[in-house]
């Protein structure tokens, strides 16, 4: 299509004359595929020294070369490129890898070449490696940090040093298994004499730990609970009171073991050990260190601290409102409790589509909820912040989801599921109004109220506050739990608190299946306004806006995306439904969606992942394939979220600047309610397009076989011929057009 109106609107017949000035020859090309077999260890040596762990095939396309002499540089690199271990740039082996052709009677070909175990050892010889973001000693002692990694190779011509190609494996994720969590004895507990005869030590089995995992129980003796037992129990030089290894998660300490001494304090720790050495455990497999004391006979027993905000001195915390304080004389009963489910994620704009959130660090935290007498949750009160006695967000347990998003929390609980106390069913905004000045009379007015003449309480009459329709004292406070996203997933996913159904109650000793838990991706919507750059060029539109323009959304691929990055971002359309343009400078980009401008010239693009990671930037490219004018982007334009979000017109202050949006962790805060940051969308972006004259694209093919001709010396000659036709020109004085024939 023509992009501008011109005095000459003729039909043009173009005759293409081809002149081939060179003989085409087949050019050899090398390509390589790389794959890494599971399981994925954090030990570098497991990849290099394990035959068959890394598989790579080199394919030769072309037959004009007698042989190929090559060498390779290798690299293992994290997704954010914070950790890189690679062959030194100046390293060249003493001998090349030689790929020879196979000669047939009337032809020859190069068979695929697979890197051998010896090749891998040579490429990753530690004498020729360099480290970025980590030291060799850290790799040897601690292994690779958690995260997503790829193994890559550079294929280099041995005689000339020319780089043929670079290839990488698919990303694979390294995660450490959680360390054991001690169930009993509780930390800081005091045991009476008869309780020391048979002491049960128990701990959790970490999810995803091998069946053959061994657990080493180590006990040291202290003179005082105030000693630095954390360092002493790790010290090889400090005397060990008792030590044993078992394959289960329980050990009964009985009279057959060394006798505990009255008045002494003991520290103990449990270490998880994989006999094969292939499983990395967090904290090197060590649990937290607990202590207990063999109490003298006159000392009051059983005081300790527990996770999850539950006092160990009583089953019910101290009450604020209507119940008297409770002093416990009987030790509460604490049991191992489990909460199981599947963590998935979805987009706010497409909540019917869910995807598993695999290998994600998550933690279970306290969440105090308010319920009506009928058992339904009072969301307004539940989302209030309570006082220091009831603190939301206290860590109870931590775990990591598996590849399918399945998770299991195991923790110690003494919760009976009974209410903690009575509370109001609404938050009241109270106005004190007391003209009489009486110390015993406080005049109250509920808010909201309909103001009357003379104020809300004109006659000094006392107004009492009452609860909502459920009646006075109808609501009670309960202990529940919520899930929070941890680690690198917090860059893209929000805590699943958008619905009160994700606040879970569970009683002590219970194993509860909670089903699917949905986390929303942190996204924004983008409205792209497309208009003509210049008013001097008249388009078929009556104004500058350009309807029916295809707005393509790309992501720049500086590196392959790690598994933590959300899949299927950007709506409405995906790459598979249309051919995406690939203009100059866009070779390292992938198209992830497309929109179409409406009659106002605005394309609505939804579900763009909000992130400050420079590797995952979005770009916009615009062109028109079916319209009556020819506009196309000169280059892909960066979607600069920071500039677009913070640039509020009219001198207004943006209540939700870019930096604040990045820090939001709550789905409820981001998307729900009148004050939610997610309601202050979409982000608006305006792009002005230069008009382009028609471009003729010619594809040359051989006469027989339709083989495309791409030799750089091929010449194309265009010959212009004219035929009779019609043309248009400006209206005459009567306001009509005269149509003439050429």
XYZ file of C-alpha atoms in Angstrom:
742
model
C 0.000 0.000 0.000
C 1.031 3.613 -0.605
C 1.729 5.613 2.504
C 1.102 9.153 1.156
C -1.163 10.786 -1.383
C 0.797 11.802 -4.495
C -0.063 13.583 -7.757
C 0.811 10.358 -9.522
C -1.441 7.432 -8.802
C -0.717 5.117 -11.688
C -0.809 1.411 -11.911
C 2.787 0.299 -12.301
C 3.843 -2.899 -13.888
C 7.233 -3.985 -12.595
C 9.251 -6.457 -14.583
C 12.052 -8.139 -12.664
C 15.137 -9.057 -14.624
C 17.567 -11.290 -12.856
C 21.243 -11.448 -13.549
C 23.283 -13.980 -11.689
C 26.883 -12.837 -11.648
C 28.388 -15.559 -9.519
C 28.140 -19.270 -9.194
C 26.433 -20.238 -5.929
C 28.361 -22.577 -3.709
C 27.278 -24.390 -0.573
C 28.639 -22.771 2.538
C 29.394 -24.961 5.450
C 27.647 -24.257 8.746
C 28.100 -25.757 12.184
C 25.308 -26.075 14.693
C 25.249 -27.546 18.177
C 22.673 -28.828 20.643
C 23.272 -29.051 24.393
C 21.307 -30.925 27.061
C 21.909 -31.660 30.738
C 20.385 -34.750 32.326
C 18.738 -34.652 35.777
C 19.083 -34.834 38.713
C 20.635 -31.404 39.090
C 23.294 -31.094 41.766
C 24.892 -27.941 43.137
C 28.318 -29.584 42.776
C 30.183 -28.556 39.646
C 32.124 -31.824 39.633
C 28.879 -33.806 39.221
C 28.436 -32.303 35.763
C 32.032 -32.540 34.594
C 33.112 -35.877 36.061
C 29.888 -37.826 35.394
C 29.915 -39.502 31.965
C 26.755 -38.759 30.013
C 25.645 -35.924 32.282
C 26.242 -33.308 29.572
C 25.170 -34.301 26.060
C 26.147 -32.191 23.076
C 25.895 -32.952 19.364
C 27.644 -30.929 16.652
C 26.042 -31.037 13.208
C 27.790 -30.036 9.968
C 25.713 -28.607 7.110
C 27.783 -28.435 3.912
C 30.075 -30.747 2.010
C 32.746 -28.488 0.532
C 35.287 -28.875 3.310
C 37.708 -31.802 3.615
C 37.428 -31.765 7.422
C 36.746 -29.507 10.388
C 39.233 -28.731 13.152
C 37.567 -27.073 16.122
C 37.840 -26.497 19.855
C 35.301 -25.379 22.434
C 35.029 -23.037 25.388
C 32.518 -23.979 28.064
C 30.504 -22.029 30.601
C 28.023 -22.642 33.408
C 26.106 -19.478 34.165
C 23.206 -18.435 36.387
C 20.100 -16.866 34.871
C 20.904 -13.389 36.176
C 24.579 -13.830 35.236
C 25.608 -13.207 38.840
C 27.551 -16.491 38.823
C 29.679 -17.423 35.802
C 32.285 -20.190 35.555
C 33.874 -20.311 32.118
C 36.930 -21.222 30.081
C 39.505 -18.453 29.984
C 39.229 -16.449 26.767
C 42.847 -17.004 25.746
C 42.824 -20.767 26.283
C 43.460 -22.951 23.234
C 44.065 -26.695 23.629
C 47.174 -28.318 22.232
C 45.184 -30.372 19.721
C 41.847 -29.791 17.963
C 38.715 -31.895 17.789
C 38.664 -33.215 14.210
C 35.389 -33.942 12.396
C 35.989 -36.009 9.249
C 33.468 -36.750 6.494
C 32.254 -40.206 5.503
C 33.000 -40.992 1.864
C 30.328 -42.803 -0.154
C 30.719 -44.109 -3.729
C 29.164 -41.025 -5.306
C 29.043 -38.524 -2.437
C 30.117 -37.855 1.084
C 28.631 -36.394 4.258
C 29.614 -35.324 7.763
C 28.033 -37.471 10.483
C 26.967 -35.718 13.706
C 29.748 -35.484 16.290
C 28.957 -36.062 19.972
C 31.224 -34.563 22.595
C 33.002 -37.344 24.470
C 33.633 -37.644 28.181
C 37.260 -36.771 27.451
C 36.158 -33.660 25.528
C 34.047 -32.466 28.493
C 36.906 -33.016 30.952
C 39.236 -30.984 28.746
C 36.799 -28.122 28.231
C 36.106 -27.755 31.962
C 39.639 -28.450 33.188
C 39.810 -26.355 36.372
C 43.278 -25.132 35.423
C 41.726 -23.175 32.570
C 38.576 -21.867 34.285
C 37.799 -18.384 35.576
C 35.132 -17.432 38.118
C 32.796 -14.454 38.337
C 30.529 -13.779 41.318
C 31.896 -16.789 43.182
C 35.311 -18.150 44.069
C 36.773 -21.543 43.297
C 36.944 -22.248 47.029
C 33.243 -21.468 47.476
C 32.346 -23.791 44.619
C 34.470 -26.592 46.101
C 33.244 -26.165 49.688
C 29.664 -24.917 49.378
C 28.651 -25.723 45.819
C 26.708 -23.515 43.451
C 24.091 -21.186 44.973
C 20.409 -21.896 44.465
C 18.954 -20.640 41.221
C 18.519 -21.315 37.530
C 21.554 -22.239 35.417
C 22.522 -23.175 31.873
C 25.576 -24.868 30.387
C 26.836 -23.234 27.193
C 29.546 -23.822 24.591
C 31.353 -21.611 22.102
C 32.352 -23.483 18.940
C 35.653 -22.105 17.568
C 37.660 -22.809 14.408
C 41.041 -24.172 15.495
C 43.268 -22.735 12.698
C 41.791 -19.191 12.642
C 40.116 -18.688 16.042
C 36.860 -17.744 14.284
C 33.690 -18.284 16.338
C 31.231 -20.536 14.540
C 28.326 -20.543 16.988
C 27.292 -20.420 20.646
C 24.760 -22.857 22.085
C 23.202 -23.374 25.516
C 21.190 -26.034 27.275
C 17.682 -25.406 28.529
C 17.647 -23.762 31.970
C 17.758 -26.154 34.919
C 17.093 -25.264 38.531
C 19.335 -25.961 41.510
C 17.568 -26.003 44.848
C 18.623 -27.186 48.264
C 16.494 -29.483 50.392
C 15.287 -28.012 53.671
C 17.129 -28.987 56.841
C 15.249 -30.979 59.507
C 13.012 -29.064 61.924
C 13.136 -30.203 65.539
C 9.761 -31.174 66.970
C 10.827 -32.172 70.473
C 12.205 -31.537 72.989
C 11.026 -27.953 72.643
C 13.603 -25.219 72.870
C 14.406 -23.982 76.416
C 12.234 -26.631 78.025
C 12.890 -27.902 81.548
C 12.513 -31.628 82.236
C 11.652 -33.190 85.564
C 13.489 -36.207 86.909
C 11.026 -38.847 85.717
C 10.896 -37.210 82.266
C 14.648 -37.631 81.822
C 14.394 -41.424 81.990
C 12.986 -41.605 78.465
C 13.472 -38.489 76.357
C 11.991 -38.586 72.860
C 13.979 -36.672 70.244
C 11.980 -36.152 67.046
C 12.289 -34.004 63.946
C 10.722 -33.604 60.525
C 11.753 -35.460 57.405
C 12.554 -32.706 54.874
C 10.398 -32.821 51.729
C 12.313 -34.205 48.716
C 15.022 -35.691 50.942
C 16.224 -39.107 49.690
C 14.740 -42.144 51.403
C 18.229 -43.222 52.464
C 18.914 -39.925 54.265
C 20.646 -40.413 57.615
C 20.084 -38.153 60.618
C 22.894 -37.519 63.075
C 21.780 -36.477 66.575
C 24.481 -34.657 68.529
C 24.203 -33.576 72.190
C 26.668 -31.480 74.187
C 26.612 -30.647 77.889
C 26.606 -27.030 79.133
C 27.047 -25.490 82.548
C 24.582 -22.685 81.821
C 21.900 -21.878 79.236
C 23.722 -18.588 78.667
C 26.808 -20.239 77.180
C 27.606 -19.828 73.488
C 26.227 -23.231 72.600
C 25.738 -22.360 68.906
C 29.498 -22.252 68.328
C 30.339 -25.038 70.757
C 28.084 -27.603 69.123
C 29.700 -26.907 65.739
C 33.221 -27.065 67.122
C 35.072 -30.326 66.534
C 37.173 -29.645 69.625
C 34.295 -29.326 72.094
C 33.473 -32.589 73.945
C 30.485 -34.506 72.614
C 28.138 -35.778 75.327
C 26.268 -38.140 72.997
C 26.089 -38.766 69.255
C 24.283 -41.293 67.079
C 22.980 -41.688 63.524
C 19.602 -43.122 62.555
C 17.597 -43.448 59.354
C 14.290 -42.433 60.928
C 13.122 -39.172 62.451
C 12.749 -40.342 66.072
C 15.281 -41.394 68.696
C 14.393 -42.573 72.216
C 17.039 -41.501 74.713
C 16.765 -44.055 77.534
C 18.613 -45.419 80.545
C 20.940 -47.275 78.159
C 22.435 -43.927 77.114
C 24.725 -41.662 79.177
C 22.864 -40.410 82.243
C 21.676 -36.811 82.214
C 22.814 -34.780 85.230
C 20.397 -32.766 87.356
C 20.884 -29.002 86.977
C 22.800 -29.320 83.720
C 21.733 -27.813 80.388
C 22.119 -29.677 77.118
C 22.231 -28.415 73.527
C 21.383 -30.686 70.622
C 21.222 -30.512 66.849
C 20.132 -32.854 64.046
C 22.119 -33.087 60.812
C 20.647 -34.573 57.609
C 23.182 -36.502 55.522
C 22.759 -38.031 52.066
C 25.093 -41.080 51.984
C 25.596 -40.579 48.242
C 26.617 -36.963 48.747
C 24.417 -35.827 45.862
C 21.692 -33.974 47.765
C 22.454 -30.409 48.877
C 20.748 -29.494 52.149
C 20.190 -25.981 53.362
C 22.435 -24.900 56.230
C 24.581 -27.923 55.292
C 21.824 -30.159 56.645
C 21.880 -28.784 60.215
C 18.678 -28.011 62.069
C 18.349 -25.133 64.486
C 20.055 -25.806 67.824
C 17.700 -26.426 70.756
C 18.544 -26.585 74.447
C 16.858 -28.227 77.430
C 17.615 -28.341 81.144
C 17.387 -31.172 83.667
C 15.521 -29.097 86.231
C 16.210 -29.372 89.950
C 13.326 -30.976 91.788
C 12.031 -27.669 93.222
C 11.945 -25.853 89.854
C 8.662 -25.312 88.016
C 8.798 -27.475 84.892
C 7.782 -26.985 81.299
C 8.536 -23.540 79.995
C 9.606 -23.148 76.423
C 9.170 -21.283 73.179
C 7.392 -22.507 70.088
C 7.048 -21.376 66.511
C 3.840 -19.842 65.255
C 3.093 -17.318 67.982
C 1.787 -19.904 70.502
C 2.973 -19.402 74.102
C 4.316 -22.588 75.643
C 3.023 -21.739 79.070
C -0.614 -22.135 78.097
C -2.866 -23.251 75.289
C -4.583 -19.852 74.958
C -2.787 -16.485 74.720
C -3.603 -13.744 77.192
C -6.979 -12.178 76.385
C -7.437 -8.465 75.755
C -11.158 -7.861 75.977
C -13.800 -9.977 77.612
C -11.938 -12.961 79.070
C -9.769 -12.874 82.175
C -6.077 -13.680 81.931
C -5.312 -17.380 82.136
C -2.511 -18.864 84.151
C -1.727 -22.387 83.006
C -0.685 -25.015 85.492
C -0.919 -27.988 83.141
C 1.547 -28.234 80.273
C -0.167 -27.903 76.867
C -0.087 -30.741 74.395
C 1.901 -29.997 71.243
C 1.821 -32.206 68.198
C 3.418 -32.358 64.777
C 0.989 -30.765 62.321
C 0.965 -30.791 58.524
C -0.491 -28.496 55.886
C -0.366 -29.836 52.310
C -1.382 -28.324 48.999
C -0.361 -27.230 45.513
C 0.909 -23.752 44.708
C -0.049 -22.367 41.306
C -0.029 -18.972 39.693
C -2.316 -17.118 37.324
C -2.755 -13.700 35.803
C -5.287 -11.273 37.246
C -6.732 -10.803 33.750
C -6.947 -14.571 33.069
C -7.756 -16.205 36.388
C -9.216 -19.306 34.731
C -5.736 -20.334 33.511
C -3.296 -21.600 36.130
C 0.289 -22.842 36.010
C 2.314 -24.752 38.651
C 4.859 -22.718 40.608
C 7.690 -25.226 40.855
C 10.815 -25.048 43.005
C 9.588 -21.996 44.892
C 10.660 -21.140 48.422
C 7.600 -20.481 50.556
C 6.937 -20.028 54.225
C 3.951 -20.491 56.503
C 3.162 -17.521 58.745
C 0.592 -16.626 61.361
C -2.582 -14.873 60.269
C -5.219 -13.931 62.831
C -8.758 -14.011 61.488
C -12.108 -12.746 62.780
C -15.227 -14.870 62.348
C -18.911 -14.214 62.894
C -20.958 -16.501 65.099
C -22.066 -18.432 62.016
C -18.426 -19.286 61.213
C -17.994 -17.023 58.176
C -14.892 -14.839 58.061
C -15.271 -11.112 58.661
C -12.862 -9.915 55.955
C -12.846 -6.261 57.015
C -11.750 -7.077 60.559
C -9.451 -9.894 59.441
C -7.425 -7.473 57.354
C -6.916 -5.106 60.303
C -3.568 -4.902 62.048
C -3.693 -6.283 65.578
C -1.656 -5.314 68.612
C 1.678 -6.784 69.675
C 0.013 -9.818 71.238
C -1.352 -11.039 67.912
C 1.194 -10.439 65.173
C 0.505 -11.472 61.602
C 3.420 -12.766 59.560
C 5.395 -14.616 62.241
C 7.293 -17.497 60.639
C 5.969 -20.949 61.459
C 7.626 -23.214 58.874
C 9.446 -23.077 55.549
C 9.537 -25.427 52.580
C 10.121 -25.587 48.826
C 7.560 -26.691 46.254
C 8.404 -29.552 43.924
C 8.310 -29.332 40.125
C 4.505 -29.587 40.139
C 4.057 -26.948 42.838
C 3.174 -29.477 45.550
C 4.236 -28.546 49.070
C 4.007 -29.784 52.644
C 4.576 -27.795 55.825
C 5.370 -29.693 59.035
C 5.383 -27.741 62.273
C 4.682 -28.033 65.985
C 1.277 -26.769 67.096
C -0.722 -26.596 70.273
C -3.769 -24.959 68.716
C -7.118 -26.441 69.676
C -8.984 -24.388 67.097
C -10.914 -22.564 69.822
C -11.325 -18.761 69.692
C -8.592 -16.689 71.296
C -10.977 -13.953 72.434
C -14.097 -11.965 71.644
C -13.811 -8.895 69.458
C -15.910 -6.318 67.603
C -17.407 -7.040 64.213
C -16.518 -3.620 62.822
C -13.938 -0.878 63.180
C -15.527 2.246 64.616
C -14.327 5.792 64.110
C -15.337 7.435 67.390
C -15.890 11.131 68.073
C -15.706 12.131 71.740
C -18.212 14.845 72.526
C -18.668 15.787 76.175
C -19.829 19.300 76.916
C -20.615 18.504 80.527
C -16.979 17.749 81.257
C -17.950 14.790 83.434
C -15.088 12.341 83.805
C -17.535 9.471 84.001
C -19.477 10.330 80.864
C -17.945 9.832 77.414
C -20.282 10.730 74.583
C -19.771 8.692 71.433
C -20.972 8.935 67.855
C -20.566 6.098 65.366
C -18.973 6.754 61.987
C -20.229 6.875 59.302
C -23.148 9.050 60.326
C -25.519 11.515 58.689
C -24.554 14.904 60.175
C -27.435 16.755 61.830
C -27.677 20.420 62.597
C -25.656 21.143 65.677
C -23.278 18.241 65.132
C -23.559 14.519 65.634
C -24.465 14.780 69.310
C -26.166 18.132 69.861
C -27.958 17.491 73.145
C -25.107 16.015 75.206
C -26.857 12.663 75.073
C -24.637 9.589 75.419
C -24.489 7.422 72.294
C -23.240 3.845 72.667
C -21.497 1.927 69.896
C -22.921 -1.417 68.809
C -21.766 -4.060 66.377
C -23.226 -4.762 62.939
C -26.316 -6.825 62.213
C -24.733 -9.943 63.694
C -25.257 -8.438 67.153
C -22.950 -7.381 69.963
C -20.011 -9.652 70.793
C -20.827 -11.849 67.785
C -17.243 -11.981 66.476
C -14.265 -13.907 67.779
C -10.552 -13.982 66.999
C -8.886 -17.199 65.769
C -5.388 -18.322 64.864
C -4.909 -19.233 61.203
C -2.011 -19.432 58.767
C -1.096 -17.854 55.437
C 1.529 -18.593 52.775
C 4.191 -16.107 51.700
C 6.398 -16.338 48.600
C 10.141 -16.206 49.265
C 13.402 -16.017 47.308
C 13.679 -14.940 43.688
C 10.006 -15.727 43.027
C 9.057 -12.571 44.971
C 10.269 -10.529 41.993
C 7.305 -11.726 39.926
C 4.669 -13.341 42.172
C 2.447 -11.902 44.920
C 1.556 -13.505 48.242
C -1.746 -15.404 47.850
C -3.885 -13.285 50.185
C -6.395 -11.942 47.645
C -9.098 -14.196 49.088
C -9.793 -15.065 52.729
C -10.102 -18.712 51.689
C -6.292 -18.706 51.628
C -6.169 -18.178 55.409
C -6.035 -21.726 56.755
C -7.065 -23.049 60.156
C -5.531 -26.311 61.305
C -5.619 -28.030 64.686
C -2.668 -29.556 66.493
C -1.824 -33.021 65.182
C -3.978 -32.606 62.083
C -2.822 -33.281 58.520
C -4.850 -30.947 56.340
C -5.101 -30.936 52.551
C -5.848 -27.400 51.379
C -5.884 -28.019 47.618
C -4.751 -25.379 45.143
C -3.407 -22.045 46.325
C -3.256 -19.394 43.595
C -0.637 -16.646 43.506
C -1.220 -13.742 41.132
C 1.598 -12.505 38.925
C 2.624 -8.889 39.494
C 1.443 -7.344 36.230
C 0.393 -4.064 34.664
C -1.660 -3.317 31.580
C -0.342 -1.084 28.817
C -2.379 1.191 26.560
C -0.335 2.064 23.471
C -1.534 5.090 21.497
C -0.272 5.071 17.901
C -0.279 8.253 15.843
C 1.353 9.803 12.799
C 4.600 11.635 13.418
C 4.032 14.597 11.093
C 1.003 16.771 10.417
C 2.497 17.787 7.079
C 1.826 14.387 5.561
C -1.880 13.794 5.103
C -2.991 10.255 5.786
C -6.328 8.686 5.070
C -7.251 9.485 8.679
C -8.859 12.768 9.605
C -6.461 13.152 12.526
C -3.105 11.851 13.697
C -4.317 8.668 15.396
C -3.829 5.428 13.509
C -6.465 2.694 13.898
C -5.987 -0.920 12.812
C -2.251 -0.912 13.542
C -0.681 -4.163 14.696
C 1.193 -3.588 17.959
C 3.667 -6.412 18.600
C 5.156 -7.017 22.037
C 8.636 -8.530 22.300
C 10.928 -9.587 25.100
C 14.625 -9.064 24.661
C 16.512 -12.307 25.164
C 19.844 -11.431 26.664
C 19.673 -14.820 28.303
C 17.249 -17.707 28.450
C 14.538 -17.086 30.994
C 14.808 -19.080 34.199
C 11.925 -21.247 35.362
C 10.914 -18.564 37.874
C 9.769 -16.170 35.128
C 6.005 -16.516 34.489
C 4.881 -18.338 31.379
C 2.325 -17.068 28.866
C 2.591 -13.410 29.801
C 0.940 -10.766 27.602
C -2.572 -10.967 26.113
C -4.588 -11.080 23.946
C -2.710 -12.908 21.171
C 0.305 -15.173 21.247
C 3.071 -15.702 18.732
C 1.647 -18.960 17.416
C -1.423 -17.196 16.016
C 0.373 -14.807 13.669
C 3.683 -14.284 11.842
C 5.756 -11.871 13.912
C 7.997 -9.387 12.090
C 11.742 -9.615 12.622
C 13.283 -6.268 11.663
C 16.907 -5.266 11.933
C 18.185 -5.306 15.503
C 15.466 -7.713 16.680
C 17.324 -10.987 16.164
C 17.667 -11.486 19.926
C 14.000 -10.838 20.660
C 10.973 -13.099 20.850
C 7.426 -11.959 20.162
C 5.111 -12.730 23.101
C 1.885 -11.017 22.088
C 0.060 -8.640 19.783
C -2.661 -6.018 20.033
C -4.643 -3.996 17.493
C -5.346 -0.276 17.761
C -9.021 0.703 17.957
C -10.660 3.653 16.208
C -9.016 6.001 18.713
C -5.618 4.564 17.825
C -5.212 2.752 21.171
C -4.110 -0.869 21.571
C -4.810 -2.459 24.949
C -2.042 -4.862 25.963
C -2.620 -6.767 29.195
C -0.615 -8.838 31.652
C 2.884 -7.444 31.205
C 5.064 -8.699 34.056
C 6.300 -5.790 36.190
C 9.975 -6.270 36.967
C 13.142 -4.224 37.310
C 15.266 -7.062 35.937
C 17.035 -5.703 32.863
C 17.029 -9.166 31.275
C 13.245 -9.270 30.992
C 12.403 -5.983 29.294
C 9.512 -5.533 26.881
C 9.725 -3.829 23.495
C 7.042 -2.547 21.122
C 7.142 -2.858 17.340
C 4.334 -1.491 15.149
C 3.357 -1.988 11.554
C 0.250 -2.308 9.400
C -0.198 -5.346 7.185
C -3.796 -4.952 6.037
C -4.677 -1.258 6.202
C -4.663 1.520 3.647
C -1.430 3.167 4.696
C 2.097 2.119 5.389
C 3.487 2.927 8.812
C 6.132 0.814 10.472
C 8.473 1.260 13.429
C 12.029 2.232 12.621
C 13.113 -0.007 15.505
C 11.662 -1.784 18.502
C 10.883 0.704 21.294
C 11.662 -0.121 24.925
C 8.753 -0.163 27.380
C 10.372 1.814 30.200
C 8.023 1.057 33.097
C 9.783 3.433 35.474
C 9.477 6.423 33.145
C 5.892 5.612 32.170
C 4.655 5.030 35.723
C 6.450 7.940 37.397
C 5.726 10.487 34.650
C 2.330 11.805 35.806
C 1.067 14.749 33.768
C -0.234 18.024 35.193
C 2.300 18.216 37.988
C 0.388 15.677 40.087
C 2.190 13.419 42.528
C 1.947 9.747 41.661
C 0.611 7.963 44.778
C 2.042 4.677 43.521
C 5.503 5.335 42.049
C 7.449 2.613 40.303
C 9.707 1.896 43.280
C 6.687 1.359 45.540
C 5.033 -0.992 43.074
C 8.112 -3.188 42.997
C 8.047 -3.554 46.788
C 4.407 -4.659 47.043
C 4.217 -8.326 48.060
C 0.495 -8.703 48.777
C -1.971 -9.620 46.029
C -4.744 -7.987 48.044
C -2.773 -4.744 48.261
C -1.846 -4.805 44.581
C -5.168 -5.701 42.982
C -8.081 -5.516 45.448
C -9.964 -2.674 47.114
C -10.384 0.991 46.275
C -6.880 1.870 47.431
C -5.098 -1.002 45.718
C -2.124 -0.048 43.595
C -3.296 -2.366 40.845
C -6.368 -0.206 40.283
C -4.139 2.682 39.223
C -3.579 1.198 35.797
C -3.176 0.978 32.846
C 0.177 2.474 32.035
C -0.060 4.708 28.982
C 2.476 4.924 26.175
C 2.285 7.039 23.007
C 4.292 6.216 19.878
C 4.484 8.527 16.858
C 5.120 6.744 13.584
C 6.905 8.117 10.515
C 5.168 7.442 7.204
C 7.042 5.086 4.937
C 6.957 4.843 1.185
C 6.189 1.429 -0.278
C 8.903 -1.164 -0.077
C 9.157 -3.960 -2.594
C 10.428 -7.211 -1.155
C 11.715 -9.730 -3.707
C 12.479 -13.372 -2.973
C 14.599 -15.107 -5.598
C 14.236 -18.826 -6.179
C 15.703 -21.259 -8.661
C 13.499 -22.101 -11.593
C 13.471 -25.771 -10.657
C 12.997 -26.910 -7.106
C 12.038 -23.522 -5.626
C 15.335 -23.341 -3.808
C 15.833 -19.831 -2.454
C 18.788 -17.891 -3.885
C 20.654 -15.923 -1.247
C 24.085 -15.385 -2.757
C 25.315 -11.830 -2.020
C 26.486 -11.248 -5.639
C 23.055 -11.758 -7.160
C 21.830 -8.644 -9.002
C 18.201 -7.572 -9.413
C 17.160 -5.027 -12.075
C 13.749 -3.307 -11.883
C 12.167 -1.969 -15.072
C 9.226 0.449 -14.809
C 6.470 0.433 -17.457
C 3.235 2.421 -17.600
C -0.260 1.435 -18.624
C -3.390 3.492 -19.027
C -5.373 4.002 -15.892
C -7.124 6.596 -13.747
C -5.902 9.313 -11.469
C -7.430 11.651 -8.918
C -6.693 15.274 -8.310
C -8.011 18.170 -6.223
C -11.730 19.099 -6.411
C -12.788 21.838 -8.804
C -14.668 25.005 -7.939
C -17.978 23.196 -7.816
C -16.636 20.829 -5.129
C -16.593 17.817 -7.414
C -13.747 15.696 -8.723
C -12.970 15.399 -12.414
C -11.719 11.971 -13.347
C -9.492 11.828 -16.377
C -7.988 8.941 -18.288
C -4.309 8.741 -19.010
